[in-house]
Amino acid sequence: MEILKQQVDRGLSENEISQQLSSEDRRQNPPQTDTLRDDAPTDSQRYCNLNFPDIHAALRELTATVTEQKANIRDLEMRLRDAEKTAEQQTVILEELNKKNDEISNLTQSQVEELRKENRDREIAFSAALLESGGGDIGPFTTEITLTYRKVFTNIGNAYNPITGIFTAPLKGVYKFSFSVYGNGNPTYPSTAFIVKNGEKMVVTHGFQDQFVVNSSNGVVLILEVGDVVYVRLWSGRRIFDNQHNHNTFSGYLLFPLREQELCRM
Protein backbone atom coordinates (compact mmCIF):
# COMPACT_ATOMS: atom_id res chain seq x y z
CA MET A 1 0.00 0.00 0.00
CA GLU A 2 2.98 2.22 0.57
CA ILE A 3 3.93 1.85 -3.04
CA LEU A 4 0.46 2.77 -4.13
CA LYS A 5 0.56 5.81 -1.93
CA GLN A 6 3.83 6.85 -3.51
CA GLN A 7 2.39 6.32 -6.92
CA VAL A 8 -0.65 8.42 -6.12
CA ASP A 9 1.61 11.10 -4.83
CA ARG A 10 3.52 11.02 -8.11
CA GLY A 11 0.24 11.62 -9.93
CA LEU A 12 -0.62 8.21 -11.46
CA SER A 13 -3.93 8.06 -13.18
CA GLU A 14 -6.86 6.09 -11.81
CA ASN A 15 -6.61 3.54 -14.59
CA GLU A 16 -2.98 2.97 -13.97
CA ILE A 17 -3.69 2.54 -10.30
CA SER A 18 -6.43 0.00 -11.05
CA GLN A 19 -4.19 -1.94 -13.35
CA GLN A 20 -1.45 -1.94 -10.80
CA LEU A 21 -3.87 -3.13 -8.09
CA SER A 22 -5.08 -5.88 -10.36
CA SER A 23 -1.53 -6.93 -11.11
CA GLU A 24 -0.64 -6.89 -7.41
CA ASP A 25 -3.71 -8.86 -6.51
CA ARG A 26 -2.83 -11.48 -9.13
CA ARG A 27 0.65 -11.82 -7.68
CA GLN A 28 -0.62 -12.24 -4.16
CA ASN A 29 -3.59 -14.43 -5.05
CA PRO A 30 -2.65 -16.60 -8.00
CA PRO A 31 -5.56 -18.26 -9.81
CA GLN A 32 -6.68 -21.74 -8.44
CA THR A 33 -5.59 -24.65 -10.67
CA ASP A 34 -7.41 -27.57 -8.90
CA THR A 35 -10.76 -26.87 -10.47
CA LEU A 36 -12.92 -29.97 -11.02
CA ARG A 37 -12.31 -31.93 -14.18
CA ASP A 38 -14.44 -34.55 -15.72
CA ASP A 39 -11.83 -37.26 -15.04
CA ALA A 40 -11.00 -36.18 -11.49
CA PRO A 41 -12.15 -38.73 -8.81
CA THR A 42 -14.94 -37.71 -6.51
CA ASP A 43 -14.79 -38.00 -2.71
CA SER A 44 -17.04 -41.10 -2.87
CA GLN A 45 -14.75 -42.70 -5.43
CA ARG A 46 -11.67 -41.87 -3.40
CA TYR A 47 -13.36 -43.50 -0.29
CA CYS A 48 -14.26 -46.63 -2.21
CA ASN A 49 -10.73 -46.91 -3.55
CA LEU A 50 -9.35 -47.21 -0.01
CA ASN A 51 -8.20 -50.82 0.89
CA PHE A 52 -11.12 -51.86 3.19
CA PRO A 53 -11.80 -55.73 3.56
CA ASP A 54 -14.92 -57.29 2.03
CA ILE A 55 -17.10 -58.03 5.09
CA HIS A 56 -19.29 -60.49 3.18
CA ALA A 57 -16.28 -62.52 2.06
CA ALA A 58 -15.01 -62.52 5.64
CA LEU A 59 -18.39 -63.73 6.90
CA ARG A 60 -18.47 -66.47 4.28
CA GLU A 61 -14.97 -67.60 5.27
CA LEU A 62 -15.91 -67.54 8.97
CA THR A 63 -19.08 -69.57 8.29
CA ALA A 64 -17.08 -72.16 6.34
CA THR A 65 -14.56 -72.42 9.18
CA VAL A 66 -17.31 -72.87 11.78
CA THR A 67 -19.01 -75.52 9.63
CA GLU A 68 -15.73 -77.36 9.23
CA GLN A 69 -15.09 -77.24 12.98
CA LYS A 70 -18.59 -78.56 13.68
CA ALA A 71 -17.96 -81.45 11.29
CA ASN A 72 -14.67 -82.16 13.07
CA ILE A 73 -16.43 -82.11 16.44
CA ARG A 74 -19.12 -84.53 15.17
CA ASP A 75 -16.40 -86.83 13.85
CA LEU A 76 -14.60 -86.74 17.18
CA GLU A 77 -17.85 -87.46 19.03
CA MET A 78 -18.55 -90.44 16.74
CA ARG A 79 -15.02 -91.74 17.22
CA LEU A 80 -15.38 -91.32 20.97
CA ARG A 81 -18.68 -93.22 20.94
CA ASP A 82 -17.09 -95.91 18.77
CA ALA A 83 -14.17 -96.12 21.17
CA GLU A 84 -16.56 -96.41 24.12
CA LYS A 85 -18.58 -98.99 22.23
CA THR A 86 -15.40 -100.87 21.33
CA ALA A 87 -14.29 -100.76 24.95
CA GLU A 88 -17.69 -102.15 26.01
CA GLN A 89 -17.44 -104.84 23.35
CA GLN A 90 -13.93 -105.69 24.47
CA THR A 91 -15.16 -105.92 28.05
CA VAL A 92 -18.00 -108.21 26.98
CA ILE A 93 -15.65 -110.32 24.87
CA LEU A 94 -13.17 -110.53 27.73
CA GLU A 95 -15.93 -111.62 30.09
CA GLU A 96 -17.04 -114.23 27.57
CA LEU A 97 -13.46 -115.44 27.16
CA ASN A 98 -13.05 -115.69 30.93
CA LYS A 99 -16.33 -117.57 31.14
CA LYS A 100 -15.26 -119.94 28.37
CA ASN A 101 -11.88 -120.42 30.03
CA ASP A 102 -13.63 -121.27 33.28
CA GLU A 103 -15.92 -123.69 31.46
CA ILE A 104 -12.95 -125.28 29.70
CA SER A 105 -11.04 -125.45 32.97
CA ASN A 106 -14.00 -127.05 34.73
CA LEU A 107 -14.56 -129.37 31.81
CA THR A 108 -10.88 -130.27 31.72
CA GLN A 109 -10.88 -130.96 35.45
CA SER A 110 -14.02 -133.03 35.05
CA GLN A 111 -12.50 -134.92 32.14
CA VAL A 112 -9.28 -135.47 34.07
CA GLU A 113 -11.23 -136.77 37.04
CA GLU A 114 -13.27 -138.98 34.73
CA LEU A 115 -10.11 -140.27 33.10
CA ARG A 116 -8.59 -140.89 36.50
CA LYS A 117 -11.67 -142.81 37.55
CA GLU A 118 -11.66 -144.69 34.27
CA ASN A 119 -7.99 -145.45 34.66
CA ARG A 120 -8.62 -146.61 38.21
CA ASP A 121 -11.31 -148.89 36.82
CA ARG A 122 -8.84 -150.15 34.26
CA GLU A 123 -6.17 -150.88 36.84
CA ILE A 124 -6.90 -154.58 37.09
CA ALA A 125 -4.06 -157.05 37.43
CA PHE A 126 -3.10 -159.91 39.68
CA SER A 127 -0.46 -162.59 40.04
CA ALA A 128 -0.23 -165.34 42.66
CA ALA A 129 1.55 -168.63 43.48
CA LEU A 130 0.14 -171.73 45.13
CA LEU A 131 1.85 -171.87 48.52
CA GLU A 132 2.53 -169.09 50.99
CA SER A 133 5.24 -171.20 52.66
CA GLY A 134 6.67 -174.73 52.75
CA GLY A 135 6.45 -177.16 49.87
CA GLY A 136 4.95 -180.46 48.75
CA ASP A 137 2.61 -182.23 46.35
CA ILE A 138 -0.97 -181.18 45.62
CA GLY A 139 -3.05 -184.17 44.46
CA PRO A 140 -3.94 -186.54 43.16
CA PHE A 141 -7.69 -186.21 43.82
CA THR A 142 -10.55 -188.36 42.60
CA THR A 143 -12.32 -185.26 41.30
CA GLU A 144 -11.35 -181.95 39.80
CA ILE A 145 -10.54 -179.23 42.33
CA THR A 146 -10.14 -175.47 42.06
CA LEU A 147 -6.59 -174.43 42.86
CA THR A 148 -6.24 -171.63 45.39
CA TYR A 149 -3.17 -169.53 44.74
CA ARG A 150 -2.60 -168.08 48.20
CA LYS A 151 0.72 -166.30 47.81
CA VAL A 152 -0.36 -163.04 46.18
CA PHE A 153 2.26 -160.95 44.41
CA THR A 154 -0.08 -158.41 42.88
CA ASN A 155 -3.80 -157.80 43.18
CA ILE A 156 -4.56 -154.35 41.74
CA GLY A 157 -8.30 -153.80 41.74
CA ASN A 158 -8.82 -156.70 44.19
CA ALA A 159 -10.53 -158.73 41.49
CA TYR A 160 -8.74 -161.93 42.55
CA ASN A 161 -9.75 -163.76 45.73
CA PRO A 162 -6.88 -165.78 47.27
CA ILE A 163 -9.31 -167.65 49.52
CA THR A 164 -11.33 -169.12 46.68
CA GLY A 165 -8.76 -168.85 43.89
CA ILE A 166 -11.37 -167.12 41.67
CA PHE A 167 -10.96 -163.98 39.57
CA THR A 168 -14.19 -161.96 39.10
CA ALA A 169 -14.29 -159.39 36.29
CA PRO A 170 -15.18 -155.94 37.67
CA LEU A 171 -15.34 -154.39 34.20
CA LYS A 172 -16.42 -155.53 30.79
CA GLY A 173 -13.33 -155.96 28.69
CA VAL A 174 -10.61 -158.06 27.18
CA TYR A 175 -8.41 -159.90 29.68
CA LYS A 176 -5.22 -161.88 29.39
CA PHE A 177 -4.67 -164.92 31.66
CA SER A 178 -1.70 -167.23 32.02
CA PHE A 179 -0.82 -170.14 34.32
CA SER A 180 1.90 -172.71 34.80
CA VAL A 181 2.20 -176.18 36.30
CA TYR A 182 5.18 -177.99 37.75
CA GLY A 183 5.50 -181.53 39.05
CA ASN A 184 7.82 -184.41 39.80
CA GLY A 185 8.15 -186.93 37.02
CA ASN A 186 6.01 -190.00 37.71
CA PRO A 187 4.74 -192.76 35.43
CA THR A 188 1.34 -192.71 37.17
CA TYR A 189 0.50 -189.09 37.90
CA PRO A 190 0.92 -186.51 35.16
CA SER A 191 0.75 -182.78 35.99
CA THR A 192 -2.36 -181.35 34.30
CA ALA A 193 -4.47 -178.23 34.95
CA PHE A 194 -6.80 -175.97 32.94
CA ILE A 195 -8.35 -172.50 32.96
CA VAL A 196 -12.11 -172.29 33.42
CA LYS A 197 -14.44 -169.43 32.48
CA ASN A 198 -17.89 -169.58 34.08
CA GLY A 199 -17.62 -173.39 34.40
CA GLU A 200 -16.36 -173.86 30.84
CA LYS A 201 -12.92 -175.33 30.19
CA MET A 202 -10.79 -172.92 28.14
CA VAL A 203 -7.15 -174.07 27.81
CA VAL A 204 -5.07 -176.90 29.31
CA THR A 205 -1.47 -177.21 30.36
CA HIS A 206 0.03 -180.69 30.76
CA GLY A 207 3.37 -182.25 31.67
CA PHE A 208 4.21 -185.94 31.91
CA GLN A 209 7.33 -188.12 32.18
CA ASP A 210 8.53 -191.03 34.30
CA GLN A 211 11.22 -189.21 36.28
CA PHE A 212 12.88 -185.89 37.02
CA VAL A 213 10.50 -182.94 36.81
CA VAL A 214 7.86 -181.67 34.42
CA ASN A 215 6.61 -178.17 33.79
CA SER A 216 4.25 -176.57 31.34
CA SER A 217 2.44 -173.26 30.83
CA ASN A 218 -0.37 -171.82 28.79
CA GLY A 219 -2.36 -168.64 28.38
CA VAL A 220 -5.54 -167.22 26.89
CA VAL A 221 -7.23 -163.90 26.07
CA LEU A 222 -10.88 -163.76 27.10
CA ILE A 223 -13.74 -161.32 26.66
CA LEU A 224 -15.46 -160.99 30.02
CA GLU A 225 -18.66 -159.36 31.13
CA VAL A 226 -18.93 -157.80 34.54
CA GLY A 227 -19.23 -160.63 37.05
CA ASP A 228 -17.71 -163.33 34.86
CA VAL A 229 -15.36 -165.64 36.77
CA VAL A 230 -12.07 -167.27 35.78
CA TYR A 231 -10.08 -169.82 37.78
CA VAL A 232 -7.71 -172.81 37.45
CA ARG A 233 -8.65 -176.42 38.19
CA LEU A 234 -6.48 -179.46 38.74
CA TRP A 235 -7.47 -182.43 36.61
CA SER A 236 -8.68 -185.45 38.61
CA GLY A 237 -5.97 -188.07 39.23
CA ARG A 238 -3.22 -185.48 38.50
CA ARG A 239 -0.50 -184.15 40.77
CA ILE A 240 1.62 -180.95 40.94
CA PHE A 241 4.42 -179.85 43.21
CA ASP A 242 5.34 -176.45 44.62
CA ASN A 243 7.71 -174.92 47.17
CA GLN A 244 9.32 -171.58 48.04
CA HIS A 245 10.37 -171.18 44.40
CA ASN A 246 6.75 -170.64 43.30
CA HIS A 247 6.68 -172.96 40.29
CA ASN A 248 2.90 -172.90 39.90
CA THR A 249 1.43 -169.47 39.17
CA PHE A 250 -1.81 -167.92 38.00
CA SER A 251 -1.89 -164.36 36.59
CA GLY A 252 -4.26 -162.09 34.74
CA TYR A 253 -4.85 -158.47 33.79
CA LEU A 254 -7.19 -156.23 31.81
CA LEU A 255 -5.94 -155.46 28.34
CA PHE A 256 -8.63 -152.84 27.60
CA PRO A 257 -12.27 -152.23 28.49
CA LEU A 258 -15.10 -152.72 26.00
CA ARG A 259 -18.26 -150.80 25.22
CA GLU A 260 -21.40 -152.47 23.89
CA GLN A 261 -20.86 -151.39 20.28
CA GLU A 262 -17.25 -152.57 20.36
CA LEU A 263 -18.35 -155.93 21.66
CA CYS A 264 -20.97 -156.22 18.90
CA ARG A 265 -18.33 -155.61 16.20
CA MET A 266 -16.42 -158.59 17.52
C-alpha angles and dihedrals in degrees: 000000000000090000091051090050090052091049092051089050090053089055104255115175123250092250093052090049091051092049091049091049090050091050091048092048090052091052093050096040109033116196116272113255100187095080115149117276128194092247096044113112118248124230090257091052092047089051093050091049091060113106099255117156120250103253093198092054089048091051091049091050091048092049091050091050092050091048091050092049091050090052090050091050092050090050091050091048091051091048090049091050090047090050091050090046090048090049090051090048091049090050091050092046091048090051090049091049091050090049092049091047090052090048091048091046091050091044091048091049090048091049091047091050090047091049090048090051091046091048090049088053089050094051096099120141138129141175128183143166129218105249129043090200142349124026144246147116125311111206164316099197130175090233137033115275133194111244116230112211100203103173102081118198098172133005108166109175091016091248092139121074113207091194095060099021090231128133114209118197110236093185136035108252152098115300134189120215131183135175140175137206131205130184146157115266111259132162091221107039119048120192108246133159137156142200117247128201115196091334094314120118111238113172135353134215119199138179128180138167137132098249146005113032137313130206135174139167140195141175143196142193114225136186107225133190120213107285097022113139132218127186143149125252131196113231114244114264091019130118136204133183132216139171140159089311092070099226095167115062140166121199139168143165142177113264095189138327123254134220123210095258092049090051091050091054089057 
